[in-house]
mmCIF file of C-alpha atoms in Angstrom:
data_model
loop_
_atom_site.group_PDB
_atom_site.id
_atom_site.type_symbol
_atom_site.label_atom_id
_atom_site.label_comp_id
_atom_site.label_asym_id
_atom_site.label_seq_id
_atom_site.Cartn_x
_atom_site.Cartn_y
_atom_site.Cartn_z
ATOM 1 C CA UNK A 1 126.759 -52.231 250.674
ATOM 2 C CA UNK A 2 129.353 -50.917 253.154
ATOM 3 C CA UNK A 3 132.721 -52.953 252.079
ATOM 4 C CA UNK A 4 136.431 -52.860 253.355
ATOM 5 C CA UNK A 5 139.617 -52.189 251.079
ATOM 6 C CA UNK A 6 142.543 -51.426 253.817
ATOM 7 C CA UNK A 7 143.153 -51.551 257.337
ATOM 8 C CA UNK A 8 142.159 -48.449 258.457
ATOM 9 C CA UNK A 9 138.557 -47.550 259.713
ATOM 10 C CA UNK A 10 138.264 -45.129 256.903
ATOM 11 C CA UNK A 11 139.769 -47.827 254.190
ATOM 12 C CA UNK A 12 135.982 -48.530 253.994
ATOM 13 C CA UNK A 13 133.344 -47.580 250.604
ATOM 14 C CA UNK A 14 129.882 -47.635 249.529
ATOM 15 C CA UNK A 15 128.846 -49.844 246.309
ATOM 16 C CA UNK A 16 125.607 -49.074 244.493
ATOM 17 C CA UNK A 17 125.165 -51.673 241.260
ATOM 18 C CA UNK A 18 122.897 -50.629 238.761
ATOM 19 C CA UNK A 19 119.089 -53.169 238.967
ATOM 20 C CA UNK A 20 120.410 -56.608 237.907
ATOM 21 C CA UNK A 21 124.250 -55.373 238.834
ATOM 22 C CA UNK A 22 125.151 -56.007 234.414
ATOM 23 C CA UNK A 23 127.645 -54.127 234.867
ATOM 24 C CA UNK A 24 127.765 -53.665 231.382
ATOM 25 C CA UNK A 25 129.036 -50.025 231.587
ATOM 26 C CA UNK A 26 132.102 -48.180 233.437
ATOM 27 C CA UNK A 27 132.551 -48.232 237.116
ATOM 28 C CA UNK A 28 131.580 -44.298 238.422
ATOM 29 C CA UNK A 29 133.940 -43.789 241.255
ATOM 30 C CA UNK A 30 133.021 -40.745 243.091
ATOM 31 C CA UNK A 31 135.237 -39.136 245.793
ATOM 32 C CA UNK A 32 133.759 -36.576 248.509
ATOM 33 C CA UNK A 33 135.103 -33.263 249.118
ATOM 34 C CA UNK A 34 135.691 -31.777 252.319
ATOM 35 C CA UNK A 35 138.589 -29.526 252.613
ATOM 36 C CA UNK A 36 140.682 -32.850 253.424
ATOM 37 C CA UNK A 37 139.120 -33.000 257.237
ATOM 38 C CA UNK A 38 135.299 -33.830 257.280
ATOM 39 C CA UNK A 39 132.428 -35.280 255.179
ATOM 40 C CA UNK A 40 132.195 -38.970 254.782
ATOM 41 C CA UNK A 41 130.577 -41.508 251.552
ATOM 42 C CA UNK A 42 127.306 -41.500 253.578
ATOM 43 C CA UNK A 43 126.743 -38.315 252.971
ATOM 44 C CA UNK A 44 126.487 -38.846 249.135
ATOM 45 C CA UNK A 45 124.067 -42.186 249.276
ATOM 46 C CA UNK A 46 121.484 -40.103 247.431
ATOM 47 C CA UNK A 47 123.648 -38.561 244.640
ATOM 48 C CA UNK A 48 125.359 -41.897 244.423
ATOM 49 C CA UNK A 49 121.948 -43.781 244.099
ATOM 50 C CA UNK A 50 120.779 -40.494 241.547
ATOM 51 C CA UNK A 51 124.078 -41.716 239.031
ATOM 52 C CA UNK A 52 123.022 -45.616 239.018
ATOM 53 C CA UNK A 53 119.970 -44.150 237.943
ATOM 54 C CA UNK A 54 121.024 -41.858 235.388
ATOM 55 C CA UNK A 55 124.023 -43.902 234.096
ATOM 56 C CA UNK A 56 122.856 -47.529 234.685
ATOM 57 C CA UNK A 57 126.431 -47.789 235.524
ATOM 58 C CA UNK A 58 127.798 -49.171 239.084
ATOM 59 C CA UNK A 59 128.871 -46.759 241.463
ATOM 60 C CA UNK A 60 131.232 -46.547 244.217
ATOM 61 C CA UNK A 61 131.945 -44.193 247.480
ATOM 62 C CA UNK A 62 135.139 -44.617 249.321
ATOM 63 C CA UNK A 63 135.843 -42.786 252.443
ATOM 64 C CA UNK A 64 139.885 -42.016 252.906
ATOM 65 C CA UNK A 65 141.842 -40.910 256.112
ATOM 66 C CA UNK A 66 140.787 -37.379 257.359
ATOM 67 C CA UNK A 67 142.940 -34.612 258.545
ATOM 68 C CA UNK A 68 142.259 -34.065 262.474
ATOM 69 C CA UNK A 69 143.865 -33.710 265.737
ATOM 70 C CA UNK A 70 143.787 -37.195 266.736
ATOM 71 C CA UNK A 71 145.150 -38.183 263.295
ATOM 72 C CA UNK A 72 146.735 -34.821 261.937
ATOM 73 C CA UNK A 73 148.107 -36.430 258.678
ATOM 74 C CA UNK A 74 149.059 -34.896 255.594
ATOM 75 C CA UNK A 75 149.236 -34.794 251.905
ATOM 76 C CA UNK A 76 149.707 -36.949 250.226
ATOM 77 C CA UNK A 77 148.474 -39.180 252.367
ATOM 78 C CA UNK A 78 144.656 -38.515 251.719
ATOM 79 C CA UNK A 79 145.723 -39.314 248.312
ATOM 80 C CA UNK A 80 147.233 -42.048 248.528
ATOM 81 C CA UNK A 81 144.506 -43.694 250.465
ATOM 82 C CA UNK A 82 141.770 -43.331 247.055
ATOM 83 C CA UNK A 83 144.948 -44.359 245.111
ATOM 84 C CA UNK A 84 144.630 -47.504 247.345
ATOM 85 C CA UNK A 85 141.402 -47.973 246.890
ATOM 86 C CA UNK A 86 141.475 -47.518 242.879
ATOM 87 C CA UNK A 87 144.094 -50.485 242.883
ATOM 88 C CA UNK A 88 141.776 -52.424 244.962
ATOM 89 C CA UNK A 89 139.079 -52.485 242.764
ATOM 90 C CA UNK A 90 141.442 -53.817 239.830
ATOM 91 C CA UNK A 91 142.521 -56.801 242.588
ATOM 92 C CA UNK A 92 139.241 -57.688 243.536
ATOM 93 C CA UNK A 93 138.029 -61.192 242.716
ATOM 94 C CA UNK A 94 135.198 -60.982 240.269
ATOM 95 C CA UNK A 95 132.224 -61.888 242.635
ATOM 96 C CA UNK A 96 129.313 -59.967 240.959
ATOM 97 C CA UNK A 97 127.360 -59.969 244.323
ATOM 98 C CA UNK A 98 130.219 -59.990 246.535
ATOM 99 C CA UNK A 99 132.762 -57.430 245.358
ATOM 100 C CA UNK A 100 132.930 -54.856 242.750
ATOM 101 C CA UNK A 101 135.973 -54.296 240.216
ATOM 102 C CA UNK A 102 137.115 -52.283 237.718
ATOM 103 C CA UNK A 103 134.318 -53.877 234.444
ATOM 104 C CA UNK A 104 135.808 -53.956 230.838
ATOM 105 C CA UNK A 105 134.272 -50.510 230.586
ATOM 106 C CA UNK A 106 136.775 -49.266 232.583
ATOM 107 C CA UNK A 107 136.369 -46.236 235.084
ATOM 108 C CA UNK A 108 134.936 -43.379 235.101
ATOM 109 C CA UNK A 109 136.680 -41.041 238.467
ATOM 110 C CA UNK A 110 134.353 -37.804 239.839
ATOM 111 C CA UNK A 111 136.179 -35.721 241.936
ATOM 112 C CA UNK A 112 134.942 -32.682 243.558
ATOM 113 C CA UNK A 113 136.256 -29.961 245.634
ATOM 114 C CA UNK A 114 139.467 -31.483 247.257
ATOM 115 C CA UNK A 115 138.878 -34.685 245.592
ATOM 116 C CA UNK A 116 139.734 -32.868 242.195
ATOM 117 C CA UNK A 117 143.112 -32.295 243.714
ATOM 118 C CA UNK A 118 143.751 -36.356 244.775
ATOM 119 C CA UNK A 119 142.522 -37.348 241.714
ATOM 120 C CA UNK A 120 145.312 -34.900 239.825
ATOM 121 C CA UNK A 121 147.720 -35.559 242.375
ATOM 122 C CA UNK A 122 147.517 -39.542 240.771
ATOM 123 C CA UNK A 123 146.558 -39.164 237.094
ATOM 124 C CA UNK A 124 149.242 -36.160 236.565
ATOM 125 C CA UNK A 125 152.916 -36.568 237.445
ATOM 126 C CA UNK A 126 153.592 -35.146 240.383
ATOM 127 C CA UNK A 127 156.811 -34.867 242.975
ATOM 128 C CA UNK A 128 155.119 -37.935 245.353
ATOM 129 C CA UNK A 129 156.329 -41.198 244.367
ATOM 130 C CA UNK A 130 153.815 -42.806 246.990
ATOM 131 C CA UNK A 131 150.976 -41.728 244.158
ATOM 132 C CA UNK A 132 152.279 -43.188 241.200
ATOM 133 C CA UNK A 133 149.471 -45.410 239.629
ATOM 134 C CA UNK A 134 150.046 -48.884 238.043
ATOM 135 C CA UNK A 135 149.745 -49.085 234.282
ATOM 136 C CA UNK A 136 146.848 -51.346 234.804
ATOM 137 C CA UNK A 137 145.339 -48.033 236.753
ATOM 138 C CA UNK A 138 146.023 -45.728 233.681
ATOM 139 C CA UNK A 139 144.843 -48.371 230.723
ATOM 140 C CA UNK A 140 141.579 -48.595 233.166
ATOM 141 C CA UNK A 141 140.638 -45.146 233.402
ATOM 142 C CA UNK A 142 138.899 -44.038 230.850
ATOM 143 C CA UNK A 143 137.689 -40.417 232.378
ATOM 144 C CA UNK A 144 137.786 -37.850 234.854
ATOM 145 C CA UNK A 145 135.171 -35.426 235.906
ATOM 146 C CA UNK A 146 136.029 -32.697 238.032
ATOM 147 C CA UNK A 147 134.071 -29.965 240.153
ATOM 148 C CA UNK A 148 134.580 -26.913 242.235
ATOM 149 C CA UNK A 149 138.299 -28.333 242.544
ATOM 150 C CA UNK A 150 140.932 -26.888 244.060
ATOM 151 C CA UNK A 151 144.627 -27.064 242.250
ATOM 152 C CA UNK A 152 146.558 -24.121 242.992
ATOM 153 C CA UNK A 153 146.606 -23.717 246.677
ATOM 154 C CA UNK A 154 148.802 -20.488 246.525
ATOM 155 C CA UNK A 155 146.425 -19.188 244.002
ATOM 156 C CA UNK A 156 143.557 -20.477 246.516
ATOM 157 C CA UNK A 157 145.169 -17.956 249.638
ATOM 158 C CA UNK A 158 145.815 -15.543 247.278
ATOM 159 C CA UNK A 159 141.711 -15.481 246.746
ATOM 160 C CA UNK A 160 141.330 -16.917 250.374
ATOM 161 C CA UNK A 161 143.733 -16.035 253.042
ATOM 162 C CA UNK A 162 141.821 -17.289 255.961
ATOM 163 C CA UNK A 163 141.525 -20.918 254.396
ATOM 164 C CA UNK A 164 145.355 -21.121 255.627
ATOM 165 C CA UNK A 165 144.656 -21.328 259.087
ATOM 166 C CA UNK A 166 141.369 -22.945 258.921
ATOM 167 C CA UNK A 167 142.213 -26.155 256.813
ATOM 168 C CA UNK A 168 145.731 -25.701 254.153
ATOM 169 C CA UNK A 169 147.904 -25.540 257.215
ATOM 170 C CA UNK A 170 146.552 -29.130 258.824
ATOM 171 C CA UNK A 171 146.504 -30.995 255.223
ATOM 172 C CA UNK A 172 149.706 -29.165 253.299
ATOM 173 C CA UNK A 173 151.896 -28.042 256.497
ATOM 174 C CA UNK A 174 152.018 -24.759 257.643
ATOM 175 C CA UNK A 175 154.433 -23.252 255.291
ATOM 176 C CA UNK A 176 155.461 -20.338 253.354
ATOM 177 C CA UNK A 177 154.135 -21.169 249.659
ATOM 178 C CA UNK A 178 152.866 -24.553 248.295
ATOM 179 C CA UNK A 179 154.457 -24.615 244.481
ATOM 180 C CA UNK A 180 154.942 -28.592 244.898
ATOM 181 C CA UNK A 181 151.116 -29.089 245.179
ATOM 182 C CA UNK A 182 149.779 -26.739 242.470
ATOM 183 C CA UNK A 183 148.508 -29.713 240.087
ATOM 184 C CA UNK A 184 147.809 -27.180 237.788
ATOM 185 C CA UNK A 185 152.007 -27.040 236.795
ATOM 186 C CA UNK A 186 152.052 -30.942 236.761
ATOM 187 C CA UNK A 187 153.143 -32.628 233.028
ATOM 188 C CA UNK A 188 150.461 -35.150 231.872
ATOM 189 C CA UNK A 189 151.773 -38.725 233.317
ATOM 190 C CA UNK A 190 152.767 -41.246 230.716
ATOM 191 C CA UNK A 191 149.786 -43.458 229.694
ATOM 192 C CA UNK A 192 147.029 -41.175 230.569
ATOM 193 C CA UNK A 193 146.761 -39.421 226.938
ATOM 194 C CA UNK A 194 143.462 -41.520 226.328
ATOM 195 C CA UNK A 195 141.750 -40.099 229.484
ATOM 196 C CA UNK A 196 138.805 -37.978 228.938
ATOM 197 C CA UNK A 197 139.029 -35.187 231.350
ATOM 198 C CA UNK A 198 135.815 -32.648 232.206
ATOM 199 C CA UNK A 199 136.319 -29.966 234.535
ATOM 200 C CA UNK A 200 132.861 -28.608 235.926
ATOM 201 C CA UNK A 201 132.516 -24.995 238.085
ATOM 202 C CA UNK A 202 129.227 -23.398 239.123
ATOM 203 C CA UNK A 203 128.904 -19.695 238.732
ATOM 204 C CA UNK A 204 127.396 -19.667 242.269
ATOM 205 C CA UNK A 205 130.107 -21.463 244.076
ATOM 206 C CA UNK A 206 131.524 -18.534 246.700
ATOM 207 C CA UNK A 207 134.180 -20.897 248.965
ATOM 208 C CA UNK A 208 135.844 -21.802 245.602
ATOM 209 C CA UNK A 209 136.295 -19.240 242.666
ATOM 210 C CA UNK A 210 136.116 -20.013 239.197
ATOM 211 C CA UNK A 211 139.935 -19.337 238.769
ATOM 212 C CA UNK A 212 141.013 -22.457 240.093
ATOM 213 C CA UNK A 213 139.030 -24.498 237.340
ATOM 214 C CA UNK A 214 140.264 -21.865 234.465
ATOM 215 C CA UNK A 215 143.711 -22.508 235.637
ATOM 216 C CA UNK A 216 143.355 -25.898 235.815
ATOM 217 C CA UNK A 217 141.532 -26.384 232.272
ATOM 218 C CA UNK A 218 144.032 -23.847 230.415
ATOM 219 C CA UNK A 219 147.015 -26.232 232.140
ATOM 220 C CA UNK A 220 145.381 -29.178 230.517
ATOM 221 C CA UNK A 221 144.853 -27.711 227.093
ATOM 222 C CA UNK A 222 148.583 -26.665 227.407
ATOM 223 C CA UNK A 223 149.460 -30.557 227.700
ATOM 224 C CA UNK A 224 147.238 -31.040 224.480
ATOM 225 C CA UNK A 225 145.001 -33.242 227.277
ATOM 226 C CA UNK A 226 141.679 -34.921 225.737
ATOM 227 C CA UNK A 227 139.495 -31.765 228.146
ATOM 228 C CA UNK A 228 135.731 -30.602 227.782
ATOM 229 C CA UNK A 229 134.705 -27.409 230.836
ATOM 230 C CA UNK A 230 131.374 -26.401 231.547
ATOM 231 C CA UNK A 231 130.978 -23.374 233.713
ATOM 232 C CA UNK A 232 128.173 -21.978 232.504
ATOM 233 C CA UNK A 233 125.421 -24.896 233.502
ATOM 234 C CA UNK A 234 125.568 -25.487 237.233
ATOM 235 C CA UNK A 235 124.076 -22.361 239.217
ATOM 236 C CA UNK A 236 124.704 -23.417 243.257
ATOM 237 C CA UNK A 237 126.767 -22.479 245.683
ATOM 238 C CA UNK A 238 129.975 -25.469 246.472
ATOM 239 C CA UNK A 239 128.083 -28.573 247.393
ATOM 240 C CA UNK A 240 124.435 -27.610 246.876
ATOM 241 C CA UNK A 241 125.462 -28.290 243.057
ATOM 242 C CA UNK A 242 125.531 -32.008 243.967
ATOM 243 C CA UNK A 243 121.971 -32.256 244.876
ATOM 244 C CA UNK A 244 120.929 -30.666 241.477
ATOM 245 C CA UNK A 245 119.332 -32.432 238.118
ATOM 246 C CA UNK A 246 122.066 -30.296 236.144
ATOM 247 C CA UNK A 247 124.792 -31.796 237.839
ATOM 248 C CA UNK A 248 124.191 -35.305 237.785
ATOM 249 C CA UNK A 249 122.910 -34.804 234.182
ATOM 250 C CA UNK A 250 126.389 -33.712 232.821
ATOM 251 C CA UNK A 251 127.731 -36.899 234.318
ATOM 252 C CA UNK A 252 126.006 -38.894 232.703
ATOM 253 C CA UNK A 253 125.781 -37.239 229.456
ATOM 254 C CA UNK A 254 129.499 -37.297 229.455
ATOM 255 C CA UNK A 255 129.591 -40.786 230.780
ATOM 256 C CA UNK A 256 127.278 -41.997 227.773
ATOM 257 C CA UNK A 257 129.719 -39.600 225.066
ATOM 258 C CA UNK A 258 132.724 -41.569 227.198
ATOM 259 C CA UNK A 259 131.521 -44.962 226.812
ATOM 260 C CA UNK A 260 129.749 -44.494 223.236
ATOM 261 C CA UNK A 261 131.677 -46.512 220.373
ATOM 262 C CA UNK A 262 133.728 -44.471 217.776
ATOM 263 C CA UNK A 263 131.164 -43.097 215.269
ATOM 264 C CA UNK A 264 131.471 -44.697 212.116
ATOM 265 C CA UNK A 265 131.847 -42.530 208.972
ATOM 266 C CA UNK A 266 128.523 -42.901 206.384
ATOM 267 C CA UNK A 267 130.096 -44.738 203.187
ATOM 268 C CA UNK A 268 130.060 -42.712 199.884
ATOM 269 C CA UNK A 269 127.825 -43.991 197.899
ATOM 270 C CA UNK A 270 129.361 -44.627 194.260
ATOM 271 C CA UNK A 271 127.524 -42.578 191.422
#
């Protein structure tokens, strides 16, 4: 179900409802990577169809504005358009067959590779007031899971020089250092202290090293942030991950943990 939520030709997502569209778990929101300048939700209609099935939760696929030479914008605007789209889906008229919103369950946000950074960019507090989230946003969310993200771009050139010139430059600006977008330095955002955060890195990954998720985990922990990592469990390189069992297994074993009431402590019994 290919469905609008802006003005722009991108401003345009994918909606997958579990058989009988219940609805009776979160919303899965996942974001595609892409080094801020290609991919696009059709690419993901498989994994997104593999997480209904594994979740029995709805899913949804937005696109966002790319990076390019016919539209060379920058961050935060790539941001700011999933941003839009997250507010959308708490707007949205409550047609079950017509258009999807944010269920009682809340939402559950994937990012991966790039993504990860958007998705920081609005749940932490960062230096762009075009990204702040509405409380209703924040009360919503009830997770994010991360993967093969990237948070500290200096870090990132440090490991990667040539990414500079072959994407950084185009979505950041062509500049010196990049200490305002390192999400990995950014103080938790007020409301967010219930979010569930995972952060996911595959051993195999070589365009993205394990560094950036340790940095971004350990600045997490630092913030006393609800955070789970797993980067011993995925073995593919960047985005063959996606198309493993492993990978959409972890979601939704952490999207059942997420969603799963508050165990209830066994009464004594009196002697």
């Amino acid at each position: 179900m290919d469905l609008e939520y802006g003005r722009d030709a991108r401003h345009r997502f994918d909606y997958y409802p579990p058989p009988g569209d219940a609805q009776a778990g979160p919303l899965l929101v996942w974001a595609h990577g892409g080094a801020w300048r290609s991919e696009d939700k059709a690419d993901y209609a498989d994994l997104a169809r593999t997480l209904v099935r594994r979740t029995a939760c709805p899913v949804a696929v937005p696109n966002y504005r790319l990076t390019s030479p016919q539209d060379p914008i920058q961050h935060p605007a790539h941001a700011s358009d999933l941003l839009r789209f997250l507010h959308f889906l708490l707007r949205a008229p409550q047609h079950a067959h017509e258009l999807p919103r944010a269920p009682p369950a809340g939402l559950v946000l994937i990012g991966h590779s790039c993504s990860a950074h958007m998705l920081s960019s609005i749940l932490l507090s960062g230096p762009f007031p075009e990204l702040e989230p509405t409380p209703q946003l924040l009360a919503a969310t009830q997770a994010v899971i991360v993967s093969e993200g990237i948070y500290d771009v200096d870090a990132l050139l440090r490991s990667f020089p040539d990414y500079k010139q072959w994407f950084i430059a185009n979505a950041f600006g062509d500049r010196a250092a990049y200490p305002d977008v390192n999400v990995a330095s950014y103080p938790l955002r007020p409301g967010t202290e219930h979010i569930h955060w995972l952060v996911l890195h595959s051993k195999a990954d070589v365009l993205v090293d394990q560094l950036q998720s340790e940095t971004f985990f350990a600045h997490l922990l630092s913030l006393k942030a609800n955070v789970s990592k797993n980067f011993d469990d995925l073995n593919e390189n960047h985005n063959d991950l996606l198309h493993s069992d492993v990978y959409a297994q972890i979601v939704a074993d952490f999207t059942a943990a997420v969603r799963a009431p508050p165990a209830v402590a066994a009464e004594t019994p009196i002697s």
